[in-house]
Amino acid sequence: MEILAFSFMQRALAAGVLIALACSVLGVFLVLRRDAMLGHGLAHVTFGGVALGLLMGVSPIWTALAVAMLSAVVLLKLRDAAGLHGDTAIGILSSVGFALGVVLASVSGRFSVELFSYLFGNILAIGMGEVWTSTGLAAAVVAAVVLNYHDLVAATFDHDMARTSGVPVARLDVLLTILSAVTVVLAMKVVGLLLVAALIVIPAAAALQVAANFRSAIFLSALAGVLSVVWGLWASYYLDLPASGAIVLLQALLFGAAWAAARVLRRGR
Amino acid sequence: MNDPDVLIDLDGITFRYGRELILDSVSLQVRRGDFVALLGPNGSGKSTLIRIVLGLLRPDEGEVRLMGRDLDEFNSWDRIGYVPQKATDLDPLFPASVREVVAMGLLTHKRWPRFLGTGDERVIDEALDLLEMRPFRKRQIWALSGGQQQRVFIARALASQPEVLILDEPTAGVDGVTQERFYDLLQRINRERGVTLILVTHDIGVVTKHVTKVACLNQKLVFHGSHSDFCESEQAITLFGPESHLICHRH
């Protein structure tokens, strides 16, 4: 295939598939816990981290990761200690993070083009170093989910029942929020911070329309995530479309197809 | 010296939500083999007391001892099964199969990382067989009726082979015939498998036919004794009205 002859496309595919896998697997848990907007909120905060990295002259992925993970912990504290509702805490934190990014960008006044690539994504410009970083982080996310799979399912299904079964639900809340921060940072290069929530939420939402059990929901979500990235890159190359927009629109089509299939299946029962 | 037959020992439990007093110096012992109905009108503090026993809430005053150990030191949660009140209020988007829900009950026995093996599948099937739910193994939990869902949740709780099973209003929203079969099943679990049962309910009709003891709660523990004593007691009339005697003696 002609598309695979280019090294930039090989890198985009490799990183995109791994990141989509991590986002879509984690997304199933977030959607079912009604934390779908967590990714969106953390993405806004991450914008501040990216701006900070560019201002300091270090790789934005690391400052973004540090800011996103710190914000994830603050978010949990705001929920628990301050007694705020989850969406209120996300609203406060995301606005503050984004405002920080806007101020830093304005103060330095010299990196708006690069900042734009993080806002809207630029997977075709991904470097080999970023591929390796993405591989390591995506593998860490998937491994964390696999190793805690049954605990995460139980805690997502019912917090109280899980606690009385000896499942460390408080620790899992922290783990899930930290993993969300990592996936947001990973996904920002693929679809950009403004569309990052799509990579986490839409494949999971599509899978949950048709899945017969939890295991199949995870598998279908991962499949939807990976297919959308592969098809999105294909569309980007052959139809000259922006990769991030193509990936998210294809995910929306997959969700529509899953929604329709679920209606047909239910009518047939 | 701890009495090994006292599985749950509550001493002077007081709990407030803000400034509102919910439980006032409640002391109660549950002994091995008991089938206790925790009775009381709505808002009497029954579910709060159960959440305290399970460590989900901390009392403002008083002590909880489970199987002879202080609650803070207790970690044998596999010995206590719990079926919550909201078990019938399921998210239809959650794609858990009956098998997956029962498998959650096995986690208490496992060390991290908690993977399930082939032996666990046998335990899941046995728990489903006991509740006559094995034919529904692959069905999604939300697609079952309220009574069937409750059976699955009991199978989940029994999968860890607990010594005590706590059920919080398990028949809410379930029709009368299903309720009767359900209580018969609980009685069998209590007698044949020796599982100590605590049934939280405001249904006084349960008392006469099925349970061995009654604990009656209305902020304070107003009665604790055998079901026959309860039916003759003034507290039954005070809490549930004169018809309580009729209900008690209907069977």
Short mmCIF file of C-alpha atoms in Angstrom, two decimals:
data_model
loop_
_atom_site.label_atom_id
_atom_site.label_comp_id
_atom_site.label_asym_id
_atom_site.label_seq_id
_atom_site.Cartn_x
_atom_site.Cartn_y
_atom_site.Cartn_z
CA MET A 1 0.00 0.00 0.00
CA GLU A 2 1.29 3.36 -1.05
CA ILE A 3 0.23 5.02 2.17
CA LEU A 4 2.58 2.80 4.20
CA ALA A 5 5.62 3.70 2.09
CA PHE A 6 6.00 6.95 3.99
CA SER A 7 7.80 6.84 7.30
CA PHE A 8 5.66 9.69 8.72
CA MET A 9 2.55 7.59 7.99
CA GLN A 10 4.10 4.50 9.59
CA ARG A 11 4.86 6.53 12.72
CA ALA A 12 1.35 8.04 12.75
CA LEU A 13 -0.26 4.62 12.40
CA ALA A 14 1.88 3.00 15.09
CA ALA A 15 1.34 5.77 17.64
CA GLY A 16 -2.31 6.33 16.67
CA VAL A 17 -3.30 2.68 17.04
CA LEU A 18 -1.62 2.33 20.44
CA ILE A 19 -3.08 5.57 21.77
CA ALA A 20 -6.56 4.71 20.45
CA LEU A 21 -6.29 1.37 22.21
CA ALA A 22 -5.44 2.96 25.56
CA CYS A 23 -8.12 5.66 25.25
CA SER A 24 -10.93 3.35 24.18
CA VAL A 25 -10.24 0.71 26.85
CA LEU A 26 -10.20 3.32 29.59
CA GLY A 27 -13.21 5.05 28.05
CA VAL A 28 -15.54 2.13 28.85
CA PHE A 29 -14.93 2.59 32.57
CA LEU A 30 -15.21 6.39 32.42
CA VAL A 31 -18.47 6.35 30.47
CA LEU A 32 -20.08 3.81 32.79
CA ARG A 33 -18.95 5.79 35.85
CA ARG A 34 -20.55 8.88 34.28
CA ASP A 35 -17.13 10.48 34.20
CA ALA A 36 -17.16 10.93 30.42
CA MET A 37 -16.35 14.64 30.73
CA LEU A 38 -13.26 13.95 32.82
CA GLY A 39 -11.18 13.63 29.63
CA HIS A 40 -12.57 16.91 28.30
CA GLY A 41 -11.77 18.71 31.56
CA LEU A 42 -8.27 17.29 31.84
CA ALA A 43 -7.62 18.22 28.19
CA HIS A 44 -8.32 21.88 28.99
CA VAL A 45 -5.94 21.72 31.95
CA THR A 46 -3.33 20.05 29.78
CA PHE A 47 -3.37 23.10 27.49
CA GLY A 48 -1.81 25.02 30.37
CA GLY A 49 0.84 22.30 30.72
CA VAL A 50 1.67 22.44 26.99
CA ALA A 51 2.02 26.23 27.10
CA LEU A 52 4.27 25.91 30.14
CA GLY A 53 6.53 23.40 28.35
CA LEU A 54 6.83 25.59 25.26
CA LEU A 55 7.59 28.62 27.42
CA MET A 56 10.28 26.73 29.34
CA GLY A 57 11.75 25.23 26.18
CA VAL A 58 11.22 21.62 27.23
CA SER A 59 9.19 18.90 25.48
CA PRO A 60 5.53 19.83 26.14
CA ILE A 61 4.54 16.18 26.54
CA TRP A 62 6.36 16.01 29.90
CA THR A 63 5.06 19.31 31.32
CA ALA A 64 1.58 18.40 30.04
CA LEU A 65 1.87 15.01 31.74
CA ALA A 66 2.98 16.58 35.03
CA VAL A 67 0.23 19.23 34.97
CA ALA A 68 -2.46 16.71 33.94
CA MET A 69 -1.50 14.24 36.67
CA LEU A 70 -1.30 16.95 39.32
CA SER A 71 -4.69 18.25 38.20
CA ALA A 72 -6.12 14.73 38.40
CA VAL A 73 -5.10 14.53 42.06
CA VAL A 74 -6.43 18.05 42.77
CA LEU A 75 -9.69 17.05 41.07
CA LEU A 76 -10.14 14.11 43.42
CA LYS A 77 -9.37 16.35 46.41
CA LEU A 78 -11.89 18.94 45.22
CA ARG A 79 -14.52 16.23 44.95
CA ASP A 80 -13.81 14.57 48.27
CA ALA A 81 -12.49 17.27 50.60
CA ALA A 82 -14.37 20.27 49.23
CA GLY A 83 -17.53 18.21 48.70
CA LEU A 84 -18.04 19.50 45.16
CA HIS A 85 -19.98 17.57 42.54
CA GLY A 86 -17.69 15.91 39.97
CA ASP A 87 -18.81 18.13 37.07
CA THR A 88 -18.36 21.30 39.16
CA ALA A 89 -14.82 20.27 40.11
CA ILE A 90 -14.04 19.50 36.45
CA GLY A 91 -15.55 22.86 35.41
CA ILE A 92 -13.38 24.82 37.86
CA LEU A 93 -10.16 22.98 37.11
CA SER A 94 -10.53 22.96 33.31
CA SER A 95 -11.26 26.70 33.19
CA VAL A 96 -8.29 27.54 35.41
CA GLY A 97 -5.95 25.29 33.37
CA PHE A 98 -7.09 26.74 30.06
CA ALA A 99 -6.82 30.29 31.41
CA LEU A 100 -3.25 29.52 32.50
CA GLY A 101 -2.46 28.37 28.93
CA VAL A 102 -3.97 31.52 27.41
CA VAL A 103 -1.98 33.78 29.77
CA LEU A 104 1.31 31.93 29.18
CA ALA A 105 0.79 31.98 25.41
CA SER A 106 0.08 35.71 25.52
CA VAL A 107 3.04 36.50 27.80
CA SER A 108 5.59 34.76 25.58
CA GLY A 109 3.84 35.68 22.31
CA ARG A 110 6.03 33.44 20.16
CA PHE A 111 4.69 29.96 19.96
CA SER A 112 1.10 30.24 18.79
CA VAL A 113 1.66 28.00 15.72
CA GLU A 114 3.11 25.15 17.78
CA LEU A 115 0.42 25.58 20.40
CA PHE A 116 -2.18 25.25 17.64
CA SER A 117 -0.80 21.81 16.71
CA TYR A 118 -1.55 20.65 20.25
CA LEU A 119 -5.02 22.19 20.21
CA PHE A 120 -6.08 20.62 16.91
CA GLY A 121 -3.71 17.66 16.72
CA ASN A 122 -1.00 16.85 14.19
CA ILE A 123 -0.47 13.12 14.18
CA LEU A 124 1.31 13.19 10.81
CA ALA A 125 4.09 15.27 12.35
CA ILE A 126 4.73 12.83 15.17
CA GLY A 127 8.42 12.06 15.72
CA MET A 128 10.13 8.75 16.54
CA GLY A 129 10.75 9.86 20.12
CA GLU A 130 7.05 10.57 20.57
CA VAL A 131 6.21 7.16 19.09
CA TRP A 132 8.34 5.47 21.74
CA THR A 133 6.92 7.66 24.52
CA SER A 134 3.40 6.89 23.33
CA THR A 135 4.19 3.18 23.14
CA GLY A 136 5.47 3.14 26.71
CA LEU A 137 2.62 5.17 28.16
CA ALA A 138 -0.10 3.34 26.19
CA ALA A 139 1.36 0.00 27.30
CA ALA A 140 1.36 1.23 30.92
CA VAL A 141 -2.32 2.25 30.68
CA VAL A 142 -3.40 -1.06 29.11
CA ALA A 143 -1.32 -3.06 31.62
CA ALA A 144 -2.84 -1.14 34.55
CA VAL A 145 -6.34 -1.88 33.26
CA VAL A 146 -5.57 -5.57 32.66
CA LEU A 147 -3.97 -6.05 36.10
CA ASN A 148 -6.90 -4.32 37.85
CA TYR A 149 -9.61 -5.49 35.45
CA HIS A 150 -11.90 -7.35 37.88
CA ASP A 151 -11.51 -4.70 40.59
CA LEU A 152 -12.31 -1.93 38.11
CA VAL A 153 -15.38 -3.76 36.80
CA ALA A 154 -16.67 -4.37 40.35
CA ALA A 155 -16.04 -0.78 41.47
CA THR A 156 -17.65 0.60 38.31
CA PHE A 157 -20.68 -1.65 38.74
CA ASP A 158 -21.33 -0.72 42.38
CA HIS A 159 -18.97 1.19 44.67
CA ASP A 160 -20.47 -0.07 47.94
CA MET A 161 -20.69 -3.71 46.94
CA ALA A 162 -17.10 -3.55 45.70
CA ARG A 163 -15.91 -2.02 48.98
CA THR A 164 -17.60 -4.75 50.98
CA SER A 165 -15.84 -7.31 48.76
CA GLY A 166 -12.49 -5.87 49.82
CA VAL A 167 -11.88 -3.99 46.57
CA PRO A 168 -9.76 -0.86 47.25
CA VAL A 169 -12.19 1.52 45.55
CA ALA A 170 -10.53 4.74 46.75
CA ARG A 171 -7.18 3.62 45.30
CA LEU A 172 -8.91 2.63 42.05
CA ASP A 173 -10.50 6.09 41.80
CA VAL A 174 -7.02 7.61 41.98
CA LEU A 175 -5.65 5.09 39.47
CA LEU A 176 -8.44 5.72 36.98
CA THR A 177 -8.08 9.50 37.23
CA ILE A 178 -4.29 9.30 36.81
CA LEU A 179 -4.68 6.97 33.82
CA SER A 180 -7.18 9.42 32.32
CA ALA A 181 -4.59 12.20 32.64
CA VAL A 182 -1.99 10.04 30.88
CA THR A 183 -4.34 9.14 28.01
CA VAL A 184 -5.34 12.77 27.51
CA VAL A 185 -1.69 13.74 27.13
CA LEU A 186 -1.16 10.81 24.75
CA ALA A 187 -4.18 11.66 22.64
CA MET A 188 -3.42 15.35 22.26
CA LYS A 189 -1.01 14.69 19.41
CA VAL A 190 -3.53 12.45 17.62
CA VAL A 191 -6.68 14.57 17.59
CA GLY A 192 -5.69 17.68 19.55
CA LEU A 193 -6.77 18.79 23.00
CA LEU A 194 -10.10 20.14 21.76
CA LEU A 195 -11.15 16.72 20.43
CA VAL A 196 -9.40 14.51 22.92
CA ALA A 197 -12.58 13.56 24.77
CA ALA A 198 -13.91 12.01 21.55
CA LEU A 199 -11.14 9.42 21.48
CA ILE A 200 -12.02 8.38 25.03
CA VAL A 201 -15.81 8.63 24.94
CA ILE A 202 -17.15 7.81 21.46
CA PRO A 203 -15.66 4.30 20.91
CA ALA A 204 -16.83 3.31 24.41
CA ALA A 205 -20.30 4.77 23.86
CA ALA A 206 -20.57 2.89 20.55
CA ALA A 207 -19.43 -0.40 22.10
CA LEU A 208 -21.89 -0.09 24.99
CA GLN A 209 -24.77 0.09 22.50
CA VAL A 210 -24.18 -3.47 21.28
CA ALA A 211 -21.97 -5.31 23.81
CA ALA A 212 -23.37 -8.50 25.32
CA ASN A 213 -21.06 -8.44 28.33
CA PHE A 214 -18.30 -6.31 29.84
CA ARG A 215 -15.46 -8.14 28.18
CA SER A 216 -17.01 -7.68 24.75
CA ALA A 217 -17.60 -3.97 25.53
CA ILE A 218 -13.87 -3.54 26.10
CA PHE A 219 -13.02 -5.46 22.91
CA LEU A 220 -15.55 -3.58 20.74
CA SER A 221 -14.48 -0.21 22.15
CA ALA A 222 -10.83 -0.99 21.38
CA LEU A 223 -11.81 -2.15 17.87
CA ALA A 224 -13.83 1.03 17.22
CA GLY A 225 -10.97 3.21 18.49
CA VAL A 226 -8.31 1.48 16.38
CA LEU A 227 -10.47 1.31 13.22
CA SER A 228 -11.33 5.01 13.43
CA VAL A 229 -7.64 5.95 13.62
CA VAL A 230 -6.68 3.66 10.71
CA TRP A 231 -9.59 4.83 8.53
CA GLY A 232 -9.06 8.44 9.62
CA LEU A 233 -5.44 8.34 8.50
CA TRP A 234 -6.47 6.70 5.24
CA ALA A 235 -9.07 9.44 4.65
CA SER A 236 -6.55 12.07 5.58
CA TYR A 237 -4.06 10.76 3.01
CA TYR A 238 -6.38 10.01 0.09
CA LEU A 239 -9.04 12.70 0.58
CA ASP A 240 -6.69 15.38 1.89
CA LEU A 241 -8.63 15.88 5.11
CA PRO A 242 -7.25 16.88 8.52
CA ALA A 243 -6.51 13.59 10.32
CA SER A 244 -7.97 14.67 13.68
CA GLY A 245 -11.31 15.74 12.23
CA ALA A 246 -11.51 12.64 10.02
CA ILE A 247 -10.83 10.31 12.98
CA VAL A 248 -13.51 11.90 15.18
CA LEU A 249 -16.12 12.06 12.39
CA LEU A 250 -15.50 8.37 11.62
CA GLN A 251 -16.00 7.59 15.29
CA ALA A 252 -19.31 9.44 15.14
CA LEU A 253 -20.31 7.30 12.15
CA LEU A 254 -19.36 4.14 14.06
CA PHE A 255 -21.47 5.32 17.00
CA GLY A 256 -24.42 5.94 14.66
CA ALA A 257 -24.02 2.45 13.17
CA ALA A 258 -23.83 0.86 16.63
CA TRP A 259 -26.90 2.80 17.78
CA ALA A 260 -28.89 1.64 14.75
CA ALA A 261 -27.66 -1.96 15.17
CA ALA A 262 -28.72 -1.94 18.82
CA ARG A 263 -32.24 -0.82 17.85
CA VAL A 264 -32.50 -3.58 15.21
CA LEU A 265 -31.17 -6.21 17.63
CA ARG A 266 -33.61 -5.22 20.36
CA ARG A 267 -36.54 -5.28 17.94
CA GLY A 268 -35.50 -8.76 16.82
CA ARG A 269 -35.57 -10.14 20.40
CA MET B 1 -13.14 -12.96 76.28
CA ASN B 2 -14.90 -12.96 72.88
CA ASP B 3 -17.80 -15.33 72.35
CA PRO B 4 -17.00 -16.99 68.97
CA ASP B 5 -20.71 -17.34 68.23
CA VAL B 6 -21.25 -13.58 68.35
CA LEU B 7 -20.59 -12.60 64.74
CA ILE B 8 -21.71 -8.98 64.90
CA ASP B 9 -21.50 -6.94 68.08
CA LEU B 10 -22.72 -3.34 68.08
CA ASP B 11 -22.23 -1.35 71.26
CA GLY B 12 -23.79 2.08 71.76
CA ILE B 13 -23.87 3.13 68.10
CA THR B 14 -24.84 6.77 67.65
CA PHE B 15 -24.90 8.43 64.23
CA ARG B 16 -25.91 11.87 62.98
CA TYR B 17 -26.35 13.26 59.47
CA GLY B 18 -25.31 16.84 60.18
CA ARG B 19 -27.35 17.81 63.23
CA GLU B 20 -30.06 15.21 62.68
CA LEU B 21 -29.84 12.24 65.02
CA ILE B 22 -30.33 9.03 63.00
CA LEU B 23 -29.20 6.34 65.47
CA ASP B 24 -29.18 6.75 69.23
CA SER B 25 -27.06 4.35 71.32
CA VAL B 26 -27.97 1.19 69.44
CA SER B 27 -26.54 -2.01 70.92
CA LEU B 28 -27.19 -5.30 69.18
CA GLN B 29 -25.64 -8.75 68.92
CA VAL B 30 -26.13 -11.17 66.05
CA ARG B 31 -25.20 -14.77 66.81
CA ARG B 32 -24.14 -17.57 64.50
CA GLY B 33 -27.14 -19.21 62.80
CA ASP B 34 -29.57 -16.35 63.48
CA PHE B 35 -32.05 -15.24 60.86
CA VAL B 36 -32.67 -11.69 62.04
CA ALA B 37 -35.25 -9.28 60.65
CA LEU B 38 -34.10 -5.70 61.19
CA LEU B 39 -37.52 -4.06 61.24
CA GLY B 40 -38.53 -0.45 61.38
CA PRO B 41 -40.57 2.18 59.58
CA ASN B 42 -39.09 4.17 56.71
CA GLY B 43 -36.39 6.54 57.96
CA SER B 44 -35.84 4.60 61.17
CA GLY B 45 -32.09 4.21 60.52
CA LYS B 46 -32.03 0.56 59.36
CA SER B 47 -29.95 1.08 56.22
CA THR B 48 -27.65 3.50 58.07
CA LEU B 49 -27.00 0.86 60.72
CA ILE B 50 -26.16 -1.71 58.04
CA ARG B 51 -23.79 0.72 56.31
CA ILE B 52 -22.04 1.22 59.65
CA VAL B 53 -21.70 -2.55 60.11
CA LEU B 54 -20.17 -2.78 56.63
CA GLY B 55 -17.69 0.01 57.32
CA LEU B 56 -19.27 2.27 54.69
CA LEU B 57 -20.12 4.86 57.37
CA ARG B 58 -18.33 5.63 60.62
CA PRO B 59 -20.44 6.03 63.75
CA ASP B 60 -20.10 9.21 65.81
CA GLU B 61 -20.05 7.10 68.96
CA GLY B 62 -19.95 3.41 69.79
CA GLU B 63 -18.05 0.32 68.72
CA VAL B 64 -18.52 -2.26 65.97
CA ARG B 65 -16.95 -5.69 66.35
CA LEU B 66 -17.15 -8.21 63.52
CA MET B 67 -16.27 -11.86 64.21
CA GLY B 68 -14.60 -10.75 67.43
CA ARG B 69 -12.43 -8.06 65.85
CA ASP B 70 -12.73 -4.32 65.95
CA LEU B 71 -14.09 -2.94 62.66
CA ASP B 72 -10.86 -1.02 61.95
CA GLU B 73 -8.85 -4.25 62.23
CA PHE B 74 -11.38 -6.45 60.42
CA ASN B 75 -10.31 -7.51 56.92
CA SER B 76 -12.10 -10.83 56.38
CA TRP B 77 -14.77 -9.31 54.16
CA ASP B 78 -15.19 -12.62 52.36
CA ARG B 79 -16.98 -13.81 55.54
CA ILE B 80 -19.71 -11.18 55.07
CA GLY B 81 -21.95 -11.00 52.02
CA TYR B 82 -24.01 -7.92 51.21
CA VAL B 83 -26.95 -7.37 48.90
CA PRO B 84 -27.73 -3.65 48.73
CA GLN B 85 -31.12 -2.00 48.54
CA LYS B 86 -30.53 -0.43 45.15
CA ALA B 87 -29.70 -3.72 43.48
CA THR B 88 -32.84 -3.43 41.38
CA ASP B 89 -31.90 0.02 40.07
CA LEU B 90 -29.45 -0.93 37.34
CA ASP B 91 -27.96 1.09 34.52
CA PRO B 92 -29.26 -0.51 31.28
CA LEU B 93 -26.06 0.63 29.55
CA PHE B 94 -23.92 -1.49 31.89
CA PRO B 95 -23.27 -4.63 29.84
CA ALA B 96 -22.56 -7.05 32.70
CA SER B 97 -23.72 -10.62 32.16
CA VAL B 98 -25.12 -12.67 35.03
CA ARG B 99 -21.85 -14.64 35.11
CA GLU B 100 -19.79 -11.46 35.38
CA VAL B 101 -21.90 -10.15 38.27
CA VAL B 102 -21.54 -13.40 40.23
CA ALA B 103 -17.80 -13.46 39.47
CA MET B 104 -17.46 -10.13 41.32
CA GLY B 105 -18.31 -12.02 44.51
CA LEU B 106 -15.13 -14.08 44.20
CA LEU B 107 -12.78 -11.12 44.45
CA THR B 108 -12.65 -11.20 48.24
CA HIS B 109 -10.72 -14.49 48.15
CA LYS B 110 -8.14 -13.27 45.66
CA ARG B 111 -4.85 -11.48 46.04
CA TRP B 112 -3.85 -8.78 43.56
CA PRO B 113 -3.82 -9.16 40.60
CA ARG B 114 -7.17 -10.90 40.96
CA PHE B 115 -7.54 -13.18 37.95
CA LEU B 116 -10.23 -15.85 37.78
CA GLY B 117 -9.40 -19.48 36.99
CA THR B 118 -11.35 -22.51 35.82
CA GLY B 119 -12.10 -23.52 39.43
CA ASP B 120 -13.84 -20.19 39.86
CA GLU B 121 -16.22 -20.98 36.99
CA ARG B 122 -17.37 -24.04 38.96
CA VAL B 123 -18.02 -21.89 42.04
CA ILE B 124 -19.99 -19.42 39.91
CA ASP B 125 -22.11 -22.25 38.48
CA GLU B 126 -22.74 -23.71 41.95
CA ALA B 127 -23.93 -20.35 43.27
CA LEU B 128 -26.19 -19.93 40.24
CA ASP B 129 -27.53 -23.47 40.65
CA LEU B 130 -28.45 -22.78 44.26
CA LEU B 131 -30.49 -19.79 43.18
CA GLU B 132 -31.85 -21.63 40.10
CA MET B 133 -30.34 -18.98 37.84
CA ARG B 134 -27.84 -21.03 35.82
CA PRO B 135 -29.94 -20.94 32.62
CA PHE B 136 -29.56 -17.14 32.71
CA ARG B 137 -25.74 -17.26 32.95
CA LYS B 138 -25.13 -15.37 29.70
CA ARG B 139 -28.06 -12.95 29.96
CA GLN B 140 -27.47 -9.29 30.72
CA ILE B 141 -28.34 -8.47 34.32
CA TRP B 142 -30.53 -5.46 33.54
CA ALA B 143 -32.69 -7.54 31.19
CA LEU B 144 -33.89 -9.77 34.08
CA SER B 145 -36.95 -9.15 36.29
CA GLY B 146 -36.49 -7.56 39.73
CA GLY B 147 -36.83 -10.93 41.48
CA GLN B 148 -34.33 -12.59 39.15
CA GLN B 149 -31.86 -9.74 39.63
CA GLN B 150 -32.10 -10.17 43.41
CA ARG B 151 -31.34 -13.88 43.02
CA VAL B 152 -28.25 -13.04 40.99
CA PHE B 153 -27.08 -10.59 43.64
CA ILE B 154 -27.56 -13.22 46.33
CA ALA B 155 -25.61 -15.70 44.18
CA ARG B 156 -22.89 -13.06 43.94
CA ALA B 157 -22.85 -12.67 47.72
CA LEU B 158 -22.91 -16.46 48.30
CA ALA B 159 -20.09 -17.10 45.81
CA SER B 160 -17.58 -16.06 48.46
CA GLN B 161 -19.22 -18.56 50.87
CA PRO B 162 -19.88 -15.98 53.59
CA GLU B 163 -20.84 -16.78 57.15
CA VAL B 164 -23.14 -13.76 57.32
CA LEU B 165 -25.40 -12.47 54.56
CA ILE B 166 -26.89 -8.99 54.92
CA LEU B 167 -29.81 -8.07 52.68
CA ASP B 168 -31.08 -4.50 52.61
CA GLU B 169 -34.77 -4.38 51.56
CA PRO B 170 -34.22 -7.13 48.99
CA THR B 171 -37.84 -7.44 47.89
CA ALA B 172 -38.52 -3.77 47.16
CA GLY B 173 -40.51 -3.62 43.92
CA VAL B 174 -40.99 -7.41 43.76
CA ASP B 175 -44.51 -8.93 43.57
CA GLY B 176 -46.04 -10.87 46.49
CA VAL B 177 -45.68 -14.40 45.08
CA THR B 178 -42.03 -13.83 44.18
CA GLN B 179 -41.44 -12.35 47.64
CA GLU B 180 -42.81 -15.49 49.32
CA ARG B 181 -40.57 -17.78 47.22
CA PHE B 182 -37.66 -15.49 47.93
CA TYR B 183 -38.13 -15.68 51.70
CA ASP B 184 -38.44 -19.47 51.49
CA LEU B 185 -35.13 -19.53 49.67
CA LEU B 186 -33.49 -17.39 52.37
CA GLN B 187 -34.83 -19.74 55.03
CA ARG B 188 -33.26 -22.67 53.18
CA ILE B 189 -29.91 -20.87 52.96
CA ASN B 190 -30.09 -20.21 56.70
CA ARG B 191 -31.08 -23.74 57.73
CA GLU B 192 -29.27 -25.92 55.20
CA ARG B 193 -26.09 -23.94 54.66
CA GLY B 194 -25.87 -22.44 58.14
CA VAL B 195 -25.54 -18.89 56.83
CA THR B 196 -26.44 -16.22 59.38
CA LEU B 197 -28.92 -13.81 57.79
CA ILE B 198 -29.78 -10.20 58.51
CA LEU B 199 -32.78 -9.02 56.55
CA VAL B 200 -33.51 -5.31 56.57
CA THR B 201 -37.18 -4.72 55.94
CA HIS B 202 -40.19 -2.63 56.87
CA ASP B 203 -42.47 -5.55 55.96
CA ILE B 204 -43.75 -6.92 59.26
CA GLY B 205 -45.36 -9.87 57.46
CA VAL B 206 -41.90 -11.40 56.94
CA VAL B 207 -41.41 -11.79 60.67
CA THR B 208 -43.85 -14.54 61.53
CA LYS B 209 -43.08 -17.19 59.01
CA HIS B 210 -39.42 -16.92 58.24
CA VAL B 211 -37.11 -15.31 60.77
CA THR B 212 -35.88 -16.52 64.13
CA LYS B 213 -35.23 -13.12 65.70
CA VAL B 214 -36.47 -9.57 65.36
CA ALA B 215 -34.56 -6.37 65.98
CA CYS B 216 -36.86 -3.40 65.86
CA LEU B 217 -35.33 -0.02 65.18
CA ASN B 218 -36.74 3.45 65.38
CA GLN B 219 -33.67 5.62 65.96
CA LYS B 220 -33.19 3.50 69.10
CA LEU B 221 -33.37 -0.27 69.33
CA VAL B 222 -36.90 -0.65 70.68
CA PHE B 223 -37.09 -4.44 70.61
CA HIS B 224 -34.72 -7.36 70.23
CA GLY B 225 -35.88 -10.91 70.75
CA SER B 226 -37.67 -13.89 69.24
CA HIS B 227 -40.36 -13.37 66.61
CA SER B 228 -43.11 -14.78 68.88
CA ASP B 229 -42.19 -12.34 71.64
CA PHE B 230 -42.24 -9.54 69.10
CA CYS B 231 -45.73 -10.42 67.91
CA GLU B 232 -47.02 -10.23 71.47
CA SER B 233 -45.14 -7.06 72.29
CA GLU B 234 -46.43 -3.54 72.81
CA GLN B 235 -43.61 -2.24 70.61
CA ALA B 236 -45.11 -3.99 67.58
CA ILE B 237 -48.38 -2.12 68.10
CA THR B 238 -46.62 1.17 68.82
CA LEU B 239 -44.54 0.99 65.65
CA PHE B 240 -46.82 -0.77 63.21
CA GLY B 241 -50.30 -0.16 64.62
CA PRO B 242 -52.94 -2.61 65.93
CA GLU B 243 -53.03 -4.50 62.61
CA SER B 244 -49.53 -5.78 63.36
CA HIS B 245 -51.07 -8.44 65.62
CA LEU B 246 -53.33 -9.54 62.80
CA ILE B 247 -50.40 -9.74 60.37
CA CYS B 248 -48.28 -11.57 62.94
CA HIS B 249 -50.90 -14.23 63.54
CA ARG B 250 -52.09 -14.62 59.97
CA HIS B 251 -49.80 -17.59 59.25
#
